[in-house]
CSV table of C-alpha atoms and ligand atoms in Angstrom, one decimal:
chain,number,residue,atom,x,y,z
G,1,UNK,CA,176.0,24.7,166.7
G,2,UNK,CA,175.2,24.1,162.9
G,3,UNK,CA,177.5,22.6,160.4
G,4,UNK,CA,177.6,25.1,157.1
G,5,UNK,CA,178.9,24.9,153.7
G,6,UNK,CA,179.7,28.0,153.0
G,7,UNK,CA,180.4,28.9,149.0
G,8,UNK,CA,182.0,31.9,147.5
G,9,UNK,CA,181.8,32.8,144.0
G,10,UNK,CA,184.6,34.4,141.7
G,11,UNK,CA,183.5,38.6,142.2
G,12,UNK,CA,183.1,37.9,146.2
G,13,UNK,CA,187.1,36.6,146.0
G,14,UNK,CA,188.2,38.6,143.5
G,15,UNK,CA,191.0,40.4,145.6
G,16,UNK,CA,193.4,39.2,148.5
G,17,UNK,CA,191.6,41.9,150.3
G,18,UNK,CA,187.7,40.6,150.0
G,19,UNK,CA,189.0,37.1,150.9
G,20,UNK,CA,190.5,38.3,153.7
G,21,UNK,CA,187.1,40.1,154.8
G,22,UNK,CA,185.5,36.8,154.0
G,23,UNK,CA,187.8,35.1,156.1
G,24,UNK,CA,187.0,37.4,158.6
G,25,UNK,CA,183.5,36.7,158.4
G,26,UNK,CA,184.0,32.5,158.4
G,27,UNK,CA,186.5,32.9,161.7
G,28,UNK,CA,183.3,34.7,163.1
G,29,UNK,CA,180.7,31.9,162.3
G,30,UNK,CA,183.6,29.3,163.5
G,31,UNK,CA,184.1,31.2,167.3
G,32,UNK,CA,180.3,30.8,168.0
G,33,UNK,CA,180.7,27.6,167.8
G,34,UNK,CA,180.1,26.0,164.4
G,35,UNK,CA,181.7,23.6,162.0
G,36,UNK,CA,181.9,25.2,158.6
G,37,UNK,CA,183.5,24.2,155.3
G,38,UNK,CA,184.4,26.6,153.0
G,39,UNK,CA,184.2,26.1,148.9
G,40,UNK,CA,185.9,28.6,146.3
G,41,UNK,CA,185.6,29.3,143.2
G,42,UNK,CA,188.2,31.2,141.1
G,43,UNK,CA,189.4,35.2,141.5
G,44,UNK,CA,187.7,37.2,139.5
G,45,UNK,CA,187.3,36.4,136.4
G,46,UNK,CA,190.7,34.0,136.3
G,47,UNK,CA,188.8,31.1,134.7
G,48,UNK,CA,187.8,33.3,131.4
G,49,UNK,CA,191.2,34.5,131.3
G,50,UNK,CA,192.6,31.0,131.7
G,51,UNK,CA,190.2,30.1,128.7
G,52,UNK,CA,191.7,32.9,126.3
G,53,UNK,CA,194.8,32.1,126.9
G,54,UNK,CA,194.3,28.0,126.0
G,55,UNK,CA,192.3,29.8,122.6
G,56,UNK,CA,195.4,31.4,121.9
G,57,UNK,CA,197.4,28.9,121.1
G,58,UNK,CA,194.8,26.6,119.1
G,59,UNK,CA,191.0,27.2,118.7
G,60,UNK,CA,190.4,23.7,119.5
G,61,UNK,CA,192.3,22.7,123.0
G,62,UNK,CA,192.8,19.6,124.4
G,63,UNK,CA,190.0,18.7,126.8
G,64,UNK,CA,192.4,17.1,129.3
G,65,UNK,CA,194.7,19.7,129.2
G,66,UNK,CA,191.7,22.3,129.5
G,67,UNK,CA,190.9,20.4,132.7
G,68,UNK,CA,194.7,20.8,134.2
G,69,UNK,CA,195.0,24.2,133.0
G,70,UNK,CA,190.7,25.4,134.6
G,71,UNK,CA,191.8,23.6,137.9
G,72,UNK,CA,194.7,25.7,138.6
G,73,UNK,CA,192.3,29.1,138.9
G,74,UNK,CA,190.8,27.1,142.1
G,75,UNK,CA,193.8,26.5,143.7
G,76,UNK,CA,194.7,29.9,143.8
G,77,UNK,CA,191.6,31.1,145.8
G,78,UNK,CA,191.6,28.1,147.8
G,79,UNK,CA,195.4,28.1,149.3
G,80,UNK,CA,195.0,32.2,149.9
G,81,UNK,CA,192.0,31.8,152.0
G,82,UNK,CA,193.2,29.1,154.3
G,83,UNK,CA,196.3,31.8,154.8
G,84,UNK,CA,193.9,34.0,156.0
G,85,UNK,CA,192.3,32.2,158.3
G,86,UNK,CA,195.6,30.7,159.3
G,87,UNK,CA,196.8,34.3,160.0
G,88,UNK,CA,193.5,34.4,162.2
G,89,UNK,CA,194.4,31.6,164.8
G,90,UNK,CA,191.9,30.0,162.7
G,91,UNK,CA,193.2,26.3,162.0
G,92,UNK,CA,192.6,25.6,157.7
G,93,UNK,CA,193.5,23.2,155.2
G,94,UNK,CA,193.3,24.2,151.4
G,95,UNK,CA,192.3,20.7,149.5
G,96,UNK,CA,192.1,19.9,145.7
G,97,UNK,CA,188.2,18.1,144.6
G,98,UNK,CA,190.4,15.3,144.5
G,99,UNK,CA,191.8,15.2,147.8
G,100,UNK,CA,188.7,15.2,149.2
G,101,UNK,CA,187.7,12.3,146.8
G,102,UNK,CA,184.6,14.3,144.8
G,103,UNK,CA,184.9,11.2,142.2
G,104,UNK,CA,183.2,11.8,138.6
G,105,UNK,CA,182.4,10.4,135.3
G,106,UNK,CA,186.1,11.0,132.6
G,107,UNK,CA,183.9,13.3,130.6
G,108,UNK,CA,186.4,16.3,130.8
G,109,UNK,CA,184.9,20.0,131.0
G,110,UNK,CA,181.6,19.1,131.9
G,111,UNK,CA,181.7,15.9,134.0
G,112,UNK,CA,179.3,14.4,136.5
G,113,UNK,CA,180.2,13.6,140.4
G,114,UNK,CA,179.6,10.0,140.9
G,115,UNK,CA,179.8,10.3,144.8
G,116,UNK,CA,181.7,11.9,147.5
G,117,UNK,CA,184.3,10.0,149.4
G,118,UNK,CA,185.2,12.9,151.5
G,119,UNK,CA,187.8,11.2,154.2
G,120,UNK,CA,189.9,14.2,154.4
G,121,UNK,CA,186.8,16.4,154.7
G,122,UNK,CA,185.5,14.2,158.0
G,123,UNK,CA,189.3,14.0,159.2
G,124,UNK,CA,189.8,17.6,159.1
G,125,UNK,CA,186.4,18.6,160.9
G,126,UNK,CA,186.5,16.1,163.2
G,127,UNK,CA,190.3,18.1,164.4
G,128,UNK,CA,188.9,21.4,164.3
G,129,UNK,CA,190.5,22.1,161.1
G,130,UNK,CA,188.4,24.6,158.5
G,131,UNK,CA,188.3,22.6,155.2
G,132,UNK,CA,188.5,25.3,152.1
G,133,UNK,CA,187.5,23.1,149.2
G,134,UNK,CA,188.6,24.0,145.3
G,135,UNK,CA,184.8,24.3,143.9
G,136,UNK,CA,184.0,22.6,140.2
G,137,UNK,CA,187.0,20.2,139.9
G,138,UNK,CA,187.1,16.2,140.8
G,139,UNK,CA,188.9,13.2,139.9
G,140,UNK,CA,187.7,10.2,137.5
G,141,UNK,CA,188.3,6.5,138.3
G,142,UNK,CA,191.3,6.4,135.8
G,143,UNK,CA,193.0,9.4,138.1
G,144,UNK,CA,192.3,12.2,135.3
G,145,UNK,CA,191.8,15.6,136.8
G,146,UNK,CA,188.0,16.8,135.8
G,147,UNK,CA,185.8,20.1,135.5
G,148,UNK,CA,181.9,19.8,135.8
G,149,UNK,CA,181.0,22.4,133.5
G,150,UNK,CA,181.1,26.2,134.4
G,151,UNK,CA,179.7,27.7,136.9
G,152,UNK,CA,179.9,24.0,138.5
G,153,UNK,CA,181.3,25.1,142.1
G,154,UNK,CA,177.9,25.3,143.4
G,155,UNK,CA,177.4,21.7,142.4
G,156,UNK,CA,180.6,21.1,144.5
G,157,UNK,CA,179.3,22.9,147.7
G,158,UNK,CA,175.7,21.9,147.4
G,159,UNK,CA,177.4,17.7,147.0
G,160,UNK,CA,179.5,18.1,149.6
G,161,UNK,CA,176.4,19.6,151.9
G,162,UNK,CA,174.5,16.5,151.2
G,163,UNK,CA,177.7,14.1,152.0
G,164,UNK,CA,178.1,15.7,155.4
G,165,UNK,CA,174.4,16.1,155.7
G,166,UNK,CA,174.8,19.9,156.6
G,167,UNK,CA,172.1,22.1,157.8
G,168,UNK,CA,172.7,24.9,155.5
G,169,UNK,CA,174.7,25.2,152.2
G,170,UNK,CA,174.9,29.2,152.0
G,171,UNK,CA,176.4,30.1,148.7
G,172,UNK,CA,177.5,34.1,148.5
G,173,UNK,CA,177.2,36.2,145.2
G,174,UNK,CA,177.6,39.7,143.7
G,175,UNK,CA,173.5,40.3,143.7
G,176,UNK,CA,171.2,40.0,146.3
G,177,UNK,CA,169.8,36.8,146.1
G,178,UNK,CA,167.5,35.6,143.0
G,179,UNK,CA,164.8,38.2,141.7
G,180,UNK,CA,161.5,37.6,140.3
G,181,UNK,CA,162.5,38.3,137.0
G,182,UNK,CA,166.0,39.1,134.9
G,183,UNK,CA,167.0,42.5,136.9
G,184,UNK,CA,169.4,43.3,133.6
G,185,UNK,CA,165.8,43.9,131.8
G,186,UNK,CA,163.3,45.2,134.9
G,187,UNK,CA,165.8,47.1,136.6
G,188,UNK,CA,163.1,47.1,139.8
G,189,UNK,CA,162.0,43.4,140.1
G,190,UNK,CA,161.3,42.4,143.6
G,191,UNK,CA,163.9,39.6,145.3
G,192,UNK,CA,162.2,36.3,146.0
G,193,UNK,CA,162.5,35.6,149.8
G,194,UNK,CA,161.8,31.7,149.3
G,195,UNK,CA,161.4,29.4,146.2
G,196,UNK,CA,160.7,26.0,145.6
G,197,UNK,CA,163.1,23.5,144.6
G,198,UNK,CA,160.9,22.9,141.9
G,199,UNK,CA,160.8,26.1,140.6
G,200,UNK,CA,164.5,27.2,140.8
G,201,UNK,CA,164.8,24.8,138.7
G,202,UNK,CA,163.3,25.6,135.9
G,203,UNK,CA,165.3,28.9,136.3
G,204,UNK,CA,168.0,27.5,136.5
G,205,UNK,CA,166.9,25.8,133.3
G,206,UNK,CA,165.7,28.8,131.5
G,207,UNK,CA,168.5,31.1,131.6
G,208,UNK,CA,168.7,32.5,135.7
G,209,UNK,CA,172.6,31.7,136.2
G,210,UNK,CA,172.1,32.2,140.0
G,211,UNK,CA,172.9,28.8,140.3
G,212,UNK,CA,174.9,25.8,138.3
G,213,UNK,CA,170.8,23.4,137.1
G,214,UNK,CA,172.6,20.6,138.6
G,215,UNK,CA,173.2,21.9,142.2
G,216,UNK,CA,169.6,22.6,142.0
G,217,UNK,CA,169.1,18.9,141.0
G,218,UNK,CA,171.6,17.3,143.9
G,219,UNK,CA,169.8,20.8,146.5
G,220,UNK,CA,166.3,18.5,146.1
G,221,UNK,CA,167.2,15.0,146.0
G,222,UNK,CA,169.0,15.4,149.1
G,223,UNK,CA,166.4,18.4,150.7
G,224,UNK,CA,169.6,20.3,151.6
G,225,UNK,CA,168.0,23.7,152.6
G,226,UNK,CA,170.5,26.5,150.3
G,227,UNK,CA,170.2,30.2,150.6
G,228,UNK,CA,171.7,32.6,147.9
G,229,UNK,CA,172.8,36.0,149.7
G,230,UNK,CA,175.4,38.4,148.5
G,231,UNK,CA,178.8,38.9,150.1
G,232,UNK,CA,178.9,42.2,149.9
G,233,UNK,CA,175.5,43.3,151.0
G,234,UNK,CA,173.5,42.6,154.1
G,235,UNK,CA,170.4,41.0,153.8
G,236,UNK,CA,168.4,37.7,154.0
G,237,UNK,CA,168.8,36.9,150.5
G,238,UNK,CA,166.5,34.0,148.7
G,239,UNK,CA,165.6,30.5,150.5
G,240,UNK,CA,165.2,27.6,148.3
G,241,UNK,CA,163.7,24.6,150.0
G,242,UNK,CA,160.8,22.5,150.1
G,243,UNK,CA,157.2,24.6,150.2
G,244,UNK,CA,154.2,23.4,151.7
G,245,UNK,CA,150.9,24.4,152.1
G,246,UNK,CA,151.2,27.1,149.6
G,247,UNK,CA,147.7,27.6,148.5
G,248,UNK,CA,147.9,30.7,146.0
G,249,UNK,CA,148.7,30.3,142.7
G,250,UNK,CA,150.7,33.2,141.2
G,251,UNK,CA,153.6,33.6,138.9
G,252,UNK,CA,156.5,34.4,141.3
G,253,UNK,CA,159.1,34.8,138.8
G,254,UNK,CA,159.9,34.8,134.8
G,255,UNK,CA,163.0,34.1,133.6
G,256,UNK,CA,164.7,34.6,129.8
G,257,UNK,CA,166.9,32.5,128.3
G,258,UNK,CA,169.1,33.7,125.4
G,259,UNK,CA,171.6,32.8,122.3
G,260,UNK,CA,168.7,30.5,120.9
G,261,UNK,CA,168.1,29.4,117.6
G,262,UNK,CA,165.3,27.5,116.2
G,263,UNK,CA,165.6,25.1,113.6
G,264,UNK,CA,162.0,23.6,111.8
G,265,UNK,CA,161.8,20.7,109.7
G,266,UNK,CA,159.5,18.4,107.8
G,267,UNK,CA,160.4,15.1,108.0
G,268,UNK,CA,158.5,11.5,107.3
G,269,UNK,CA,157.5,9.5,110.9
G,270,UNK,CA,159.8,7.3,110.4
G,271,UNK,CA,162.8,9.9,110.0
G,272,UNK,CA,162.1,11.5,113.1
G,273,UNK,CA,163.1,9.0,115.4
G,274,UNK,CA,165.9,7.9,113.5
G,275,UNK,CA,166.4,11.6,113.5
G,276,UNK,CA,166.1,12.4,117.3
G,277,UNK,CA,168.4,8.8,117.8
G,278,UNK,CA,170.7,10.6,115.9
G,279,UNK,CA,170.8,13.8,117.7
G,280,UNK,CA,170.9,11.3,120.8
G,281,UNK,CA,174.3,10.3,120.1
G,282,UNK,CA,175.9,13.8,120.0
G,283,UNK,CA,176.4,15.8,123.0
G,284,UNK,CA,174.0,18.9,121.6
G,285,UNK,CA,172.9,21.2,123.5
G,286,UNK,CA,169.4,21.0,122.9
G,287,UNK,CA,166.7,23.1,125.0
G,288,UNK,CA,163.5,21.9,123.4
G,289,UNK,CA,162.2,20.2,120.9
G,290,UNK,CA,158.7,20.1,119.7
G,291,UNK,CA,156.9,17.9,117.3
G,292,UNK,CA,153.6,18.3,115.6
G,293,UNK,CA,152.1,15.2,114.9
G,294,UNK,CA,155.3,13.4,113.2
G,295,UNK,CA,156.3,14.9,110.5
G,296,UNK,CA,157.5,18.5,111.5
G,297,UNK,CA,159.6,19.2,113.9
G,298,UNK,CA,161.0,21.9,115.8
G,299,UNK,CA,164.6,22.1,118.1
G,300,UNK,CA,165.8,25.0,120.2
G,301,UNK,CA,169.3,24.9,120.3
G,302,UNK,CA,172.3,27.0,121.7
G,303,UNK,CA,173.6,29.4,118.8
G,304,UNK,CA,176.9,27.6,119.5
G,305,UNK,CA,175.7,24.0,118.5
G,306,UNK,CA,173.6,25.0,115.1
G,307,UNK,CA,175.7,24.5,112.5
G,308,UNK,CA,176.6,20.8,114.2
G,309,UNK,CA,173.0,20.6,114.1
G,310,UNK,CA,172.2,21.7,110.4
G,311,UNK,CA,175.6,19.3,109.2
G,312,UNK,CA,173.8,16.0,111.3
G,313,UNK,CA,170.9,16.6,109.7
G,314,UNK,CA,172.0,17.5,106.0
G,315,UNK,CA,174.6,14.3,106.5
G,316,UNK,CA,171.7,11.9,107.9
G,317,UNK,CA,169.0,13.2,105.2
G,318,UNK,CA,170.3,15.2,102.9
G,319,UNK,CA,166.7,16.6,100.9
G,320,UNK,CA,165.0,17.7,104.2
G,321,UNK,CA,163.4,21.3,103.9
G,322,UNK,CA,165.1,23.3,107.0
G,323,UNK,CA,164.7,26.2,108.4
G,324,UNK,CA,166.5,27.6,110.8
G,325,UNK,CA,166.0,31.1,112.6
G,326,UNK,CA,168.6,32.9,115.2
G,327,UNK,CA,168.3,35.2,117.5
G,328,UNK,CA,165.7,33.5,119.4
G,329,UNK,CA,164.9,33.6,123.3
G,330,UNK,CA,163.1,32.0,125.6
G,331,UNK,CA,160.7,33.7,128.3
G,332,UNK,CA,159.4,31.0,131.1
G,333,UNK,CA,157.0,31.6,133.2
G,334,UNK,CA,157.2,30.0,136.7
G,335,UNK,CA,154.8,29.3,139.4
G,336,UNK,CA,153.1,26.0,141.4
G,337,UNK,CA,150.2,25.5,139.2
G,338,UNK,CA,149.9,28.7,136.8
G,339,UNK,CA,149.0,26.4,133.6
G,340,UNK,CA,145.8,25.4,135.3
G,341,UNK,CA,144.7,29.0,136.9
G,342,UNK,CA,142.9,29.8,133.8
G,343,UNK,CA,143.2,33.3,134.6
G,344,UNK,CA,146.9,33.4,134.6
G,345,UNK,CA,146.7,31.1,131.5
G,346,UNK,CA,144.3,34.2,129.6
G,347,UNK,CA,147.1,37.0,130.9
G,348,UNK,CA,150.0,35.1,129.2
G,349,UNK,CA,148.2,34.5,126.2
G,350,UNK,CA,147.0,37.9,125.8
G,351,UNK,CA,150.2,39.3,126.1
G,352,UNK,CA,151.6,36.8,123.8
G,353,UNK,CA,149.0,37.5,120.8
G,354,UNK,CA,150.4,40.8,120.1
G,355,UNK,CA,153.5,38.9,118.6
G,356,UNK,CA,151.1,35.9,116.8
G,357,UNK,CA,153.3,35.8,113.8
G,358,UNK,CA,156.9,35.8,115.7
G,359,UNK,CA,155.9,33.7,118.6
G,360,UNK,CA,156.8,30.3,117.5
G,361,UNK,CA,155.7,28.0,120.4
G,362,UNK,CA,154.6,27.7,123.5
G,363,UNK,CA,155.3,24.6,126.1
G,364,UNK,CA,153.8,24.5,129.4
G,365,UNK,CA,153.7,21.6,132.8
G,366,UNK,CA,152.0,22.3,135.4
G,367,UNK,CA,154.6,25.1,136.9
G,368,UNK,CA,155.8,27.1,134.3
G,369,UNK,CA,154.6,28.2,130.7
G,370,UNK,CA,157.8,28.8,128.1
G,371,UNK,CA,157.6,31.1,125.2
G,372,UNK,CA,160.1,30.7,122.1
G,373,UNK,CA,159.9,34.1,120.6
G,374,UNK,CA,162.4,36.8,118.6
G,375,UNK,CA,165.3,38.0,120.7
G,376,UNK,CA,164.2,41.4,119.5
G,377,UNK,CA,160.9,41.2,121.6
G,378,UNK,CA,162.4,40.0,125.3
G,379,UNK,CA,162.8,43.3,127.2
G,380,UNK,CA,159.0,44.6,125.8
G,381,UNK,CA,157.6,41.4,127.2
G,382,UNK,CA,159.2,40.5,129.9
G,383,UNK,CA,158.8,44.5,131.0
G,384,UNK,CA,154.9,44.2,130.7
G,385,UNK,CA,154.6,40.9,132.1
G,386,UNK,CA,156.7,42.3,135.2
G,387,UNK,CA,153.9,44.7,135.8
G,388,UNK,CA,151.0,42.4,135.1
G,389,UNK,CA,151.9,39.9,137.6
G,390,UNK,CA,153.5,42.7,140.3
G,391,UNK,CA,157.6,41.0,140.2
G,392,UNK,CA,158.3,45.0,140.1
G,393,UNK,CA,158.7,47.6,143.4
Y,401,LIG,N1,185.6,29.1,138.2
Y,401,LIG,C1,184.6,28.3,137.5
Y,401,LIG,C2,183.9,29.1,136.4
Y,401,LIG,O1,184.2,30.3,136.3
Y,401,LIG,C3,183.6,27.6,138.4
Y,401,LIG,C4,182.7,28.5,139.1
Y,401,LIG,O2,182.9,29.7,139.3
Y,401,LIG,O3,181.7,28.0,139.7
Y,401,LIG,O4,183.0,28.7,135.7
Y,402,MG,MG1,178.1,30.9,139.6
């Protein structure tokens, strides 16, 4: 008998039928015997269309208001599929992230869980009652009703694993598990069958959106063991847990990371702190940055936040030579140890000199080498390093 958190994202509940089948599926797992907790995401795609409306009627919404309005989509999903497993002699409880006290910081649309008071959750298992759990939703400590950022309802599951201390958080997908690298470009990349915490990670990182970066984060403070499998398809699907004794250093999977831009700069030393304090203060999204020596600097950035970007710094210092190029990606290469295998370390650079004058840095730690490149060159280089380091069938 194993107590499971079992997640199911938007495409697996995207009709009344499929949650019925997955209903099926968790009535199964709770007649042999186990305790299982269920946590849903929205139908389909209910959350974009919950967003165009709000854009609609103003192209700035209220952040609160985008909380209420995001939470709803959750609700739906959740109080269908306790029906269903009502219907199947199965007893269920739908429950809001409040009601299960998943408290987090008041910073609405992309707040943090604080901690898990879970009462209801324990109450309910501890009756034989299935809890099905609204997935990326909580409550702050001034009562306001919060979102943690999209994609955040395997950040619920995977928190709630480690509060009940499960032995599996399984969450369920429309692909197979995670591939070695971006199956949209290398339509035959191999699936990984395990993967470090470590390394999932960085993919989560560096653009894989298998899973929310910070269920990844809560997955290895807590050593939950979490397997991504799809709903649909049979299958063992992709492990991630702790590795050990994994002598062999390879690159087992690359991973691209788009809607970049890349903004240099020339600045005096002592502007550039000042400058990064600055940048501090401003919820950016900022991927990288890179200085050389201190007086030239270089930030990735999400297309989205560049022109707050370029108005900080034109505000702040208002004669600094910028530059700012879009349309950038970045390719990350990820593997235990690759940036000291000095033959692995040759292969990448190889393949990167072809593009000397449009690749515009390189940042490496010991697992993973990143590339910042033009957009344009992606699919040729992540195609040929696919090959090179056998990711392909
Ligand atoms: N429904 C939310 C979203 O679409 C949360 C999630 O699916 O994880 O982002
Ligand atoms: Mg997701």
């Amino acid at each position: 008998m194993a107590l499971i958190v079992k997640k199911f994202g938007g495409t697996s509940l995207a009709t009344v039928d499929l949650i019925k089948n997955l209903a099926k599926k968790v009535a199964k797992d709770v007649n042999d015997g186990n305790r299982v907790v269920v946590v849903v995401s929205a139908m389909g795609k209910t959350t974009n269309e919950l967003i165009s409306m709000a854009r609609s009627l103003t192209s700035n919404p209220d952040q609160r208001e985008m909380d209420m309005l995001l939470t709803a989509g959750e609700r739906i999903s959740m109080s269908l599929f306790s029906m269903a497993l009502n219907s199947m002699n199965i007893k269920s409880y739908s429950f809001t992230g409040s009601q299960v006290g998943i408290i987090t910081t008041s910073s609405h649309t992309n707040a943090k869980i604080i901690t898990v008071k879970g009462e209801r959750l324990l109450e309910a298992l501890s009756n034989n009652i299935v809890p099905i759990v609204a997935g990326f939703q909580g409550i702050s400590s001034t009562k306001e009703i919060t979102t943690l950022g999209r994609g955040g309802s395997d950040t619920t599951a995977i928190a709630l694993a480690a509060f009940l201390k499960a032995d599996i958080c399984e969450i369920y997908t429309d692909v197979d598990g995670v591939f070695k690298t971006d199956p949209r470009i290398v339509p035959n990349s191999k699936l990984l069958k395990r993967i470090s915490y470590d390394e999932m990670l960085l993919m989560a990182y560096f653009g894989s959106k298998v899973l929310h970066p910070r269920s990844v984060e809560i997955a290895k403070k807590y050593k939950i063991p979490v397997v991504i499998k799809s709903s649909f398809n049979e299958g063992e699907g992709t492990m991630v847990t702790n590795m050990e004794n994994i002598e062999s250093t390879k690159v087992n999977s690359i991973c691209v990371k788009d809607d970049l831009a890349l903004v240099n700069l020339k600045t005096s030393e002592q502007n550039i702190v000042k400058l990064l304090k600055e940048l501090n203060k401003d919820n950016l999204n900022i991927e990288l940055f890179i200085t050389k020596g201190f007086d030239n600097i270089s930030l990735v950035v999400n297309q989205d936040s560049v022109n707050s970007l370029l108005s900080i710094i034109e505000k702040n210092y208002p004669s600094l030579p910028i530059s700012a190029n879009t349309d950038i990606s970045l390719i990350t290469f990820i593997g235990e140890g690759i940036s000291e295998d000095r033959g692995i370390t040759e292969t990448i650079l190889n393949m990167i000199s072809k593009y000397e004058n449009d690749v515009f840095g390189v940042v490496t730690n010991k697992i993973s080498y990143t590339i910042i490149t033009k957009k344009i060159y992606k699919e040729k280089i992540v195609k040929e390093a696919g090959e090179k380091f056998e990711l392909t069938e």
